[in-house]
Structures are given as C-alpha cells and as structure tokens.
C-alpha cells in the first residue's frame, strides 16, 4: 500500500524567508501533484511532476521530483503572507491520488 | 469548461440519520472519485469509479456508506446511519484517463 508522508506538518515562517516542504512516498509512481488548500476551500492544483528530475516553478514556488529517492520538494522563496495555506502532495497509484498529511504554512510579517 | 459540481455545500444531521451527497463531474471525464477529508488531515479515497463501474472501494465503510454512478455521469454518496466520526468534508473529483484531476468545492458534513 502506497504511503505518502510530508514534513513539516506545520510551518510558521517570516515574510522574506525561504523554506522547503518535503514529500516522501513508499512505492514507485510516475506522477506527483502538489495542491494548495485555503481554509474552507477545495483543492487547487499547483504542479504536476511527471518524470525524474522534473522541476516546475510558478512565482515564489518551485517543485522538484526525484523518483529514485521517492522524494519531492516544494521550495518557497521569499515568502509572502498570500502564501499562507495548507499544501498537499499527492502521488498517483493506479490512477488514484494518495495524499500526504499536508503542511500548514503560516507566513507572518 | 464547467468544473465539478457538488451539492449540498453544507449539511448538519443528527447521528443515526441518513444523508446523501451529489456530484456532477466534468463532461467526458470517465473516472470519478469520492474522498473524505477530516479536519486537519489529507483527503482519503473512499471510492473510484470508471464510467459506471467500481474500480476501488477498499476504503469505503460498506456497512454504512454506499455510492453509485448512474449512466457513468452523476454520482451519489450515501451514509446510513451516520456516526459522529463521519463529520468531514466530502470531495468529489474527476479525471480524464488518470491525468488532470479536478476537485469540486466539497460538501461539509457535521454530525451532531
């Protein structure tokens, strides 16, 4: 059974700082997604990573995938308050998404 | 392109009552999923449909939960009888051949 772990579970960071969220998964997969969820809202797709070494960037967020290590990272550069949300990674297992525990990010001035 | 539609948005029921949720996926999406998201946790898959057939329902508590997808389009998820621990957001998602998953706004269920 595929298991997905994220760390940290909670991240409080100051505006302007950099940080990385880690996503580890237990068995081979060819696709990994990152989602953002605001309180009381649904899931917003941020990135899909399809191959080993894939790197995608959008604004202050950059995601990467190492399929050999079964590890994905979501790097935040110069955080701003608008990035405060919960971030989930999700790994595809026979066409279904298996989600991590989530990282609740809080950015303060 | 219209998104995944879910209703109702909110539902409050007493324990042991029954409740049903409805989902209309994106047109043409053959695969439909129901997820349960308990507060503070990641979504957990309950059931996966391919057209109107069940692909995976291994995590569905079948003694109280049931789901169907009529004619391979709309789907309903039912809980009967509800327990306090069923309080959660129920998310419906659809995809085209396992790529590009789109989630609905969810139904927030509170069991009191």
PDB file of C-alpha atoms in Angstrom:
ATOM      1  CA  UNK A   1       0.000   0.000   0.000  1.00  0.00           C
ATOM      2  CA  UNK A   2       1.377   3.366  -1.057  1.00  0.00           C
ATOM      3  CA  UNK A   3       2.041   5.755   1.821  1.00  0.00           C
ATOM      4  CA  UNK A   4       2.832   9.448   1.497  1.00  0.00           C
ATOM      5  CA  UNK A   5       4.467  11.467   4.242  1.00  0.00           C
ATOM      6  CA  UNK A   6       5.046  15.186   4.408  1.00  0.00           C
ATOM      7  CA  UNK A   7       7.160  17.245   6.718  1.00  0.00           C
ATOM      8  CA  UNK A   8       6.929  19.507   8.443  1.00  0.00           C
ATOM      9  CA  UNK A   9       3.255  19.288   9.379  1.00  0.00           C
ATOM     10  CA  UNK A  10       3.210  22.913  10.424  1.00  0.00           C
ATOM     11  CA  UNK A  11       5.453  25.723   9.286  1.00  0.00           C
ATOM     12  CA  UNK A  12       5.447  29.231  10.626  1.00  0.00           C
ATOM     13  CA  UNK A  13       7.772  31.490   8.696  1.00  0.00           C
ATOM     14  CA  UNK A  14       8.591  35.127   8.427  1.00  0.00           C
ATOM     15  CA  UNK A  15       7.968  37.073   5.262  1.00  0.00           C
ATOM     16  CA  UNK A  16      11.016  37.170   3.039  1.00  0.00           C
ATOM     17  CA  UNK A  17      12.432  33.861   4.251  1.00  0.00           C
ATOM     18  CA  UNK A  18      12.981  30.675   2.262  1.00  0.00           C
ATOM     19  CA  UNK A  19      11.857  27.198   3.225  1.00  0.00           C
ATOM     20  CA  UNK A  20      11.285  23.724   1.815  1.00  0.00           C
ATOM     21  CA  UNK A  21       8.467  21.232   2.320  1.00  0.00           C
ATOM     22  CA  UNK A  22       9.337  17.573   1.826  1.00  0.00           C
ATOM     23  CA  UNK A  23       7.166  14.766   0.476  1.00  0.00           C
ATOM     24  CA  UNK A  24       8.289  11.134   0.713  1.00  0.00           C
ATOM     25  CA  UNK A  25       6.389   8.201  -0.730  1.00  0.00           C
ATOM     26  CA  UNK A  26       6.805   4.491  -0.241  1.00  0.00           C
ATOM     27  CA  UNK A  27       6.449   2.850  -3.670  1.00  0.00           C
ATOM     28  CA  UNK A  28       7.166   3.687  -7.276  1.00  0.00           C
ATOM     29  CA  UNK A  29       4.951   6.200  -9.029  1.00  0.00           C
ATOM     30  CA  UNK A  30       5.240   8.121 -12.281  1.00  0.00           C
ATOM     31  CA  UNK A  31       3.219  11.176 -11.294  1.00  0.00           C
ATOM     32  CA  UNK A  32       3.152  13.526  -8.338  1.00  0.00           C
ATOM     33  CA  UNK A  33       0.928  16.531  -7.739  1.00  0.00           C
ATOM     34  CA  UNK A  34       1.141  19.482  -5.403  1.00  0.00           C
ATOM     35  CA  UNK A  35      -2.086  21.144  -4.244  1.00  0.00           C
ATOM     36  CA  UNK A  36      -2.915  24.215  -2.218  1.00  0.00           C
ATOM     37  CA  UNK A  37      -5.935  24.397   0.063  1.00  0.00           C
ATOM     38  CA  UNK A  38      -7.211  27.579   1.721  1.00  0.00           C
ATOM     39  CA  UNK A  39      -9.413  27.276   4.836  1.00  0.00           C
ATOM     40  CA  UNK A  40     -12.903  26.129   3.908  1.00  0.00           C
ATOM     41  CA  UNK A  41     -11.978  25.788   0.248  1.00  0.00           C
ATOM     42  CA  UNK A  42     -11.335  22.948  -2.133  1.00  0.00           C
ATOM     43  CA  UNK A  43      -8.016  21.842  -3.616  1.00  0.00           C
ATOM     44  CA  UNK A  44      -6.195  23.993  -6.140  1.00  0.00           C
ATOM     45  CA  UNK A  45      -3.689  22.247  -8.368  1.00  0.00           C
ATOM     46  CA  UNK A  46      -0.246  23.864  -8.324  1.00  0.00           C
ATOM     47  CA  UNK A  47       2.087  21.464 -10.109  1.00  0.00           C
ATOM     48  CA  UNK A  48       2.209  18.060 -11.733  1.00  0.00           C
ATOM     49  CA  UNK A  49       5.601  16.369 -11.931  1.00  0.00           C
ATOM     50  CA  UNK A  50       5.884  13.578 -14.464  1.00  0.00           C
ATOM     51  CA  UNK A  51       9.468  12.399 -14.555  1.00  0.00           C
ATOM     52  CA  UNK A  52      12.637  12.035 -12.582  1.00  0.00           C
ATOM     53  CA  UNK A  53      14.427  15.339 -12.250  1.00  0.00           C
ATOM     54  CA  UNK A  54      11.340  17.344 -13.195  1.00  0.00           C
ATOM     55  CA  UNK A  55      11.351  20.885 -11.893  1.00  0.00           C
ATOM     56  CA  UNK A  56       8.484  23.357 -12.166  1.00  0.00           C
ATOM     57  CA  UNK A  57       8.265  26.926 -10.961  1.00  0.00           C
ATOM     58  CA  UNK A  58       5.406  29.347 -10.545  1.00  0.00           C
ATOM     59  CA  UNK A  59       6.086  32.641  -8.835  1.00  0.00           C
ATOM     60  CA  UNK A  60       7.683  32.018  -5.454  1.00  0.00           C
ATOM     61  CA  UNK A  61       7.040  28.264  -5.517  1.00  0.00           C
ATOM     62  CA  UNK A  62       9.277  25.656  -7.106  1.00  0.00           C
ATOM     63  CA  UNK A  63       8.623  21.914  -7.068  1.00  0.00           C
ATOM     64  CA  UNK A  64      11.006  19.101  -7.922  1.00  0.00           C
ATOM     65  CA  UNK A  65      10.844  15.328  -8.139  1.00  0.00           C
ATOM     66  CA  UNK A  66      13.437  12.616  -7.523  1.00  0.00           C
ATOM     67  CA  UNK A  67      11.761   9.315  -8.382  1.00  0.00           C
ATOM     68  CA  UNK A  68      14.784   7.259  -7.345  1.00  0.00           C
ATOM     69  CA  UNK A  69      14.709   8.703  -3.834  1.00  0.00           C
ATOM     70  CA  UNK A  70      10.873   8.805  -3.909  1.00  0.00           C
ATOM     71  CA  UNK A  71      11.087  12.401  -2.795  1.00  0.00           C
ATOM     72  CA  UNK A  72       9.519  15.642  -3.926  1.00  0.00           C
ATOM     73  CA  UNK A  73      10.212  19.085  -2.561  1.00  0.00           C
ATOM     74  CA  UNK A  74       8.226  22.313  -2.643  1.00  0.00           C
ATOM     75  CA  UNK A  75      10.547  25.269  -2.170  1.00  0.00           C
ATOM     76  CA  UNK A  76       9.254  28.637  -1.107  1.00  0.00           C
ATOM     77  CA  UNK A  77      11.337  31.671  -1.960  1.00  0.00           C
ATOM     78  CA  UNK A  78      10.941  34.983  -0.134  1.00  0.00           C
ATOM     79  CA  UNK A  79       7.614  34.047   1.440  1.00  0.00           C
ATOM     80  CA  UNK A  80       4.707  36.485   1.439  1.00  0.00           C
ATOM     81  CA  UNK A  81       1.516  36.419   3.504  1.00  0.00           C
ATOM     82  CA  UNK A  82      -0.589  35.363   0.492  1.00  0.00           C
ATOM     83  CA  UNK A  83       1.178  32.003   0.508  1.00  0.00           C
ATOM     84  CA  UNK A  84      -0.398  31.112   3.866  1.00  0.00           C
ATOM     85  CA  UNK A  85      -2.412  27.916   3.231  1.00  0.00           C
ATOM     86  CA  UNK A  86      -2.154  24.154   3.580  1.00  0.00           C
ATOM     87  CA  UNK A  87      -0.070  22.378   0.952  1.00  0.00           C
ATOM     88  CA  UNK A  88      -0.571  18.735  -0.003  1.00  0.00           C
ATOM     89  CA  UNK A  89       1.456  16.440  -2.156  1.00  0.00           C
ATOM     90  CA  UNK A  90      -0.385  13.573  -3.811  1.00  0.00           C
ATOM     91  CA  UNK A  91       1.093  10.565  -5.545  1.00  0.00           C
ATOM     92  CA  UNK A  92      -0.679   8.643  -8.286  1.00  0.00           C
ATOM     93  CA  UNK A  93      -1.282   4.955  -7.608  1.00  0.00           C
ATOM     94  CA  UNK A  94      -3.178   3.131 -10.370  1.00  0.00           C
ATOM     95  CA  UNK A  95      -4.965   6.308 -11.456  1.00  0.00           C
ATOM     96  CA  UNK A  96      -5.965   7.420  -7.985  1.00  0.00           C
ATOM     97  CA  UNK A  97      -4.391  10.147  -5.864  1.00  0.00           C
ATOM     98  CA  UNK A  98      -2.927   9.233  -2.485  1.00  0.00           C
ATOM     99  CA  UNK A  99      -2.476  12.344  -0.390  1.00  0.00           C
ATOM    100  CA  UNK A 100       0.099  13.276   2.184  1.00  0.00           C
ATOM    101  CA  UNK A 101      -0.776  14.625   5.593  1.00  0.00           C
ATOM    102  CA  UNK A 102      -0.435  18.222   4.491  1.00  0.00           C
ATOM    103  CA  UNK A 103       1.783  21.101   5.611  1.00  0.00           C
ATOM    104  CA  UNK A 104       0.053  24.065   7.126  1.00  0.00           C
ATOM    105  CA  UNK A 105       2.042  27.152   6.210  1.00  0.00           C
ATOM    106  CA  UNK A 106       1.648  30.402   8.072  1.00  0.00           C
ATOM    107  CA  UNK A 107       3.590  33.446   6.904  1.00  0.00           C
ATOM    108  CA  UNK A 108       3.829  36.370   9.291  1.00  0.00           C
ATOM    109  CA  UNK A 109       5.288  39.880   8.867  1.00  0.00           C
TER     110      UNK A 109
ATOM    111  CA  UNK B   1     -15.115  24.327 -19.109  1.00  0.00           C
ATOM    112  CA  UNK B   2     -17.531  23.818 -16.232  1.00  0.00           C
ATOM    113  CA  UNK B   3     -15.969  22.385 -13.096  1.00  0.00           C
ATOM    114  CA  UNK B   4     -17.025  19.515 -10.859  1.00  0.00           C
ATOM    115  CA  UNK B   5     -20.337  20.372  -9.235  1.00  0.00           C
ATOM    116  CA  UNK B   6     -21.281  19.145  -5.776  1.00  0.00           C
ATOM    117  CA  UNK B   7     -24.312  19.646  -3.596  1.00  0.00           C
ATOM    118  CA  UNK B   8     -25.222  20.471  -0.963  1.00  0.00           C
ATOM    119  CA  UNK B   9     -22.370  22.675   0.274  1.00  0.00           C
ATOM    120  CA  UNK B  10     -23.203  22.127   3.921  1.00  0.00           C
ATOM    121  CA  UNK B  11     -25.249  19.573   5.826  1.00  0.00           C
ATOM    122  CA  UNK B  12     -25.909  19.154   9.530  1.00  0.00           C
ATOM    123  CA  UNK B  13     -27.592  15.953  10.707  1.00  0.00           C
ATOM    124  CA  UNK B  14     -28.041  14.040  13.917  1.00  0.00           C
ATOM    125  CA  UNK B  15     -26.230  10.777  14.464  1.00  0.00           C
ATOM    126  CA  UNK B  16     -28.076   7.724  13.129  1.00  0.00           C
ATOM    127  CA  UNK B  17     -29.752   9.816  10.425  1.00  0.00           C
ATOM    128  CA  UNK B  18     -29.046   9.303   6.747  1.00  0.00           C
ATOM    129  CA  UNK B  19     -27.579  11.758   4.249  1.00  0.00           C
ATOM    130  CA  UNK B  20     -26.778  11.830   0.550  1.00  0.00           C
ATOM    131  CA  UNK B  21     -24.339  13.885  -1.485  1.00  0.00           C
ATOM    132  CA  UNK B  22     -24.428  14.512  -5.206  1.00  0.00           C
ATOM    133  CA  UNK B  23     -21.626  15.045  -7.716  1.00  0.00           C
ATOM    134  CA  UNK B  24     -21.652  16.004 -11.386  1.00  0.00           C
ATOM    135  CA  UNK B  25     -18.184  15.568 -12.945  1.00  0.00           C
ATOM    136  CA  UNK B  26     -16.633  17.391 -15.852  1.00  0.00           C
ATOM    137  CA  UNK B  27     -18.242  16.308 -19.099  1.00  0.00           C
ATOM    138  CA  UNK B  28     -16.345  13.461 -20.693  1.00  0.00           C
ATOM    139  CA  UNK B  29     -14.366  12.517 -17.600  1.00  0.00           C
ATOM    140  CA  UNK B  30     -14.674   8.763 -17.284  1.00  0.00           C
ATOM    141  CA  UNK B  31     -13.153   8.465 -13.807  1.00  0.00           C
ATOM    142  CA  UNK B  32     -14.863   9.790 -10.699  1.00  0.00           C
ATOM    143  CA  UNK B  33     -13.593   9.735  -7.137  1.00  0.00           C
ATOM    144  CA  UNK B  34     -15.072  10.396  -3.706  1.00  0.00           C
ATOM    145  CA  UNK B  35     -12.676  11.499  -0.973  1.00  0.00           C
ATOM    146  CA  UNK B  36     -13.257  12.087   2.733  1.00  0.00           C
ATOM    147  CA  UNK B  37     -11.258  14.868   4.368  1.00  0.00           C
ATOM    148  CA  UNK B  38     -11.378  15.006   8.140  1.00  0.00           C
ATOM    149  CA  UNK B  39     -10.356  18.319   9.665  1.00  0.00           C
ATOM    150  CA  UNK B  40      -6.575  18.639   9.799  1.00  0.00           C
ATOM    151  CA  UNK B  41      -5.926  15.625   7.577  1.00  0.00           C
ATOM    152  CA  UNK B  42      -5.294  14.918   3.929  1.00  0.00           C
ATOM    153  CA  UNK B  43      -8.110  13.625   1.737  1.00  0.00           C
ATOM    154  CA  UNK B  44      -8.654   9.866   1.892  1.00  0.00           C
ATOM    155  CA  UNK B  45     -10.063   7.975  -1.086  1.00  0.00           C
ATOM    156  CA  UNK B  46     -13.394   6.310  -0.439  1.00  0.00           C
ATOM    157  CA  UNK B  47     -14.320   5.019  -3.879  1.00  0.00           C
ATOM    158  CA  UNK B  48     -13.197   5.247  -7.500  1.00  0.00           C
ATOM    159  CA  UNK B  49     -15.485   4.727 -10.498  1.00  0.00           C
ATOM    160  CA  UNK B  50     -14.506   4.123 -14.103  1.00  0.00           C
ATOM    161  CA  UNK B  51     -17.617   5.018 -16.119  1.00  0.00           C
ATOM    162  CA  UNK B  52     -20.333   3.346 -14.037  1.00  0.00           C
ATOM    163  CA  UNK B  53     -18.188   0.522 -12.655  1.00  0.00           C
ATOM    164  CA  UNK B  54     -16.382   0.476  -9.304  1.00  0.00           C
ATOM    165  CA  UNK B  55     -12.592   0.267  -9.606  1.00  0.00           C
ATOM    166  CA  UNK B  56     -11.617   0.596  -5.952  1.00  0.00           C
ATOM    167  CA  UNK B  57     -13.843   0.736  -2.886  1.00  0.00           C
ATOM    168  CA  UNK B  58     -11.421  -0.862  -0.449  1.00  0.00           C
ATOM    169  CA  UNK B  59     -11.543   2.137   1.929  1.00  0.00           C
ATOM    170  CA  UNK B  60     -15.329   2.554   1.857  1.00  0.00           C
ATOM    171  CA  UNK B  61     -17.028   1.544   5.150  1.00  0.00           C
ATOM    172  CA  UNK B  62     -19.598  -0.586   3.384  1.00  0.00           C
ATOM    173  CA  UNK B  63     -21.715  -1.197   6.464  1.00  0.00           C
ATOM    174  CA  UNK B  64     -22.857   2.428   6.340  1.00  0.00           C
ATOM    175  CA  UNK B  65     -21.565   4.047   3.142  1.00  0.00           C
ATOM    176  CA  UNK B  66     -22.788   3.372  -0.363  1.00  0.00           C
ATOM    177  CA  UNK B  67     -22.153   5.040  -3.695  1.00  0.00           C
ATOM    178  CA  UNK B  68     -23.401   4.730  -7.215  1.00  0.00           C
ATOM    179  CA  UNK B  69     -22.725   6.314 -10.551  1.00  0.00           C
ATOM    180  CA  UNK B  70     -25.697   6.104 -12.827  1.00  0.00           C
ATOM    181  CA  UNK B  71     -25.074   6.016 -16.582  1.00  0.00           C
ATOM    182  CA  UNK B  72     -21.427   6.832 -15.998  1.00  0.00           C
ATOM    183  CA  UNK B  73     -22.085  10.501 -15.269  1.00  0.00           C
ATOM    184  CA  UNK B  74     -23.526  11.800 -11.960  1.00  0.00           C
ATOM    185  CA  UNK B  75     -22.742  10.085  -8.701  1.00  0.00           C
ATOM    186  CA  UNK B  76     -24.292   9.950  -5.248  1.00  0.00           C
ATOM    187  CA  UNK B  77     -22.654   9.030  -1.969  1.00  0.00           C
ATOM    188  CA  UNK B  78     -24.890   7.969   0.904  1.00  0.00           C
ATOM    189  CA  UNK B  79     -24.279   7.463   4.599  1.00  0.00           C
ATOM    190  CA  UNK B  80     -26.806   5.494   6.621  1.00  0.00           C
ATOM    191  CA  UNK B  81     -26.723   5.639   9.599  1.00  0.00           C
ATOM    192  CA  UNK B  82     -24.295   8.478  10.239  1.00  0.00           C
ATOM    193  CA  UNK B  83     -21.852   8.483  13.142  1.00  0.00           C
ATOM    194  CA  UNK B  84     -20.124  11.399  14.813  1.00  0.00           C
ATOM    195  CA  UNK B  85     -16.805  10.397  13.235  1.00  0.00           C
ATOM    196  CA  UNK B  86     -18.303  10.867   9.760  1.00  0.00           C
ATOM    197  CA  UNK B  87     -18.073  14.635  10.244  1.00  0.00           C
ATOM    198  CA  UNK B  88     -15.795  15.714   7.419  1.00  0.00           C
ATOM    199  CA  UNK B  89     -15.667  17.362   4.017  1.00  0.00           C
ATOM    200  CA  UNK B  90     -16.621  15.024   1.190  1.00  0.00           C
ATOM    201  CA  UNK B  91     -14.816  15.897  -2.017  1.00  0.00           C
ATOM    202  CA  UNK B  92     -15.694  14.660  -5.460  1.00  0.00           C
ATOM    203  CA  UNK B  93     -13.090  14.662  -8.217  1.00  0.00           C
ATOM    204  CA  UNK B  94     -12.999  13.591 -11.837  1.00  0.00           C
ATOM    205  CA  UNK B  95     -10.232  12.916 -14.326  1.00  0.00           C
ATOM    206  CA  UNK B  96      -9.672  12.031 -17.937  1.00  0.00           C
ATOM    207  CA  UNK B  97      -7.702   8.806 -18.123  1.00  0.00           C
ATOM    208  CA  UNK B  98      -5.998   9.422 -14.792  1.00  0.00           C
ATOM    209  CA  UNK B  99      -4.486  12.787 -15.732  1.00  0.00           C
ATOM    210  CA  UNK B 100      -5.579  16.232 -14.668  1.00  0.00           C
ATOM    211  CA  UNK B 101      -7.661  15.671 -11.553  1.00  0.00           C
ATOM    212  CA  UNK B 102     -10.288  18.334 -10.872  1.00  0.00           C
ATOM    213  CA  UNK B 103     -11.920  18.664  -7.488  1.00  0.00           C
ATOM    214  CA  UNK B 104     -15.325  20.031  -6.589  1.00  0.00           C
ATOM    215  CA  UNK B 105     -15.954  22.503  -3.775  1.00  0.00           C
ATOM    216  CA  UNK B 106     -16.933  19.721  -1.402  1.00  0.00           C
ATOM    217  CA  UNK B 107     -19.787  19.068   0.995  1.00  0.00           C
ATOM    218  CA  UNK B 108     -19.098  19.833   4.640  1.00  0.00           C
ATOM    219  CA  UNK B 109     -20.959  17.329   6.832  1.00  0.00           C
ATOM    220  CA  UNK B 110     -21.447  17.877  10.537  1.00  0.00           C
ATOM    221  CA  UNK B 111     -22.936  15.030  12.572  1.00  0.00           C
ATOM    222  CA  UNK B 112     -24.232  16.077  15.991  1.00  0.00           C
TER     223      UNK B 112
END
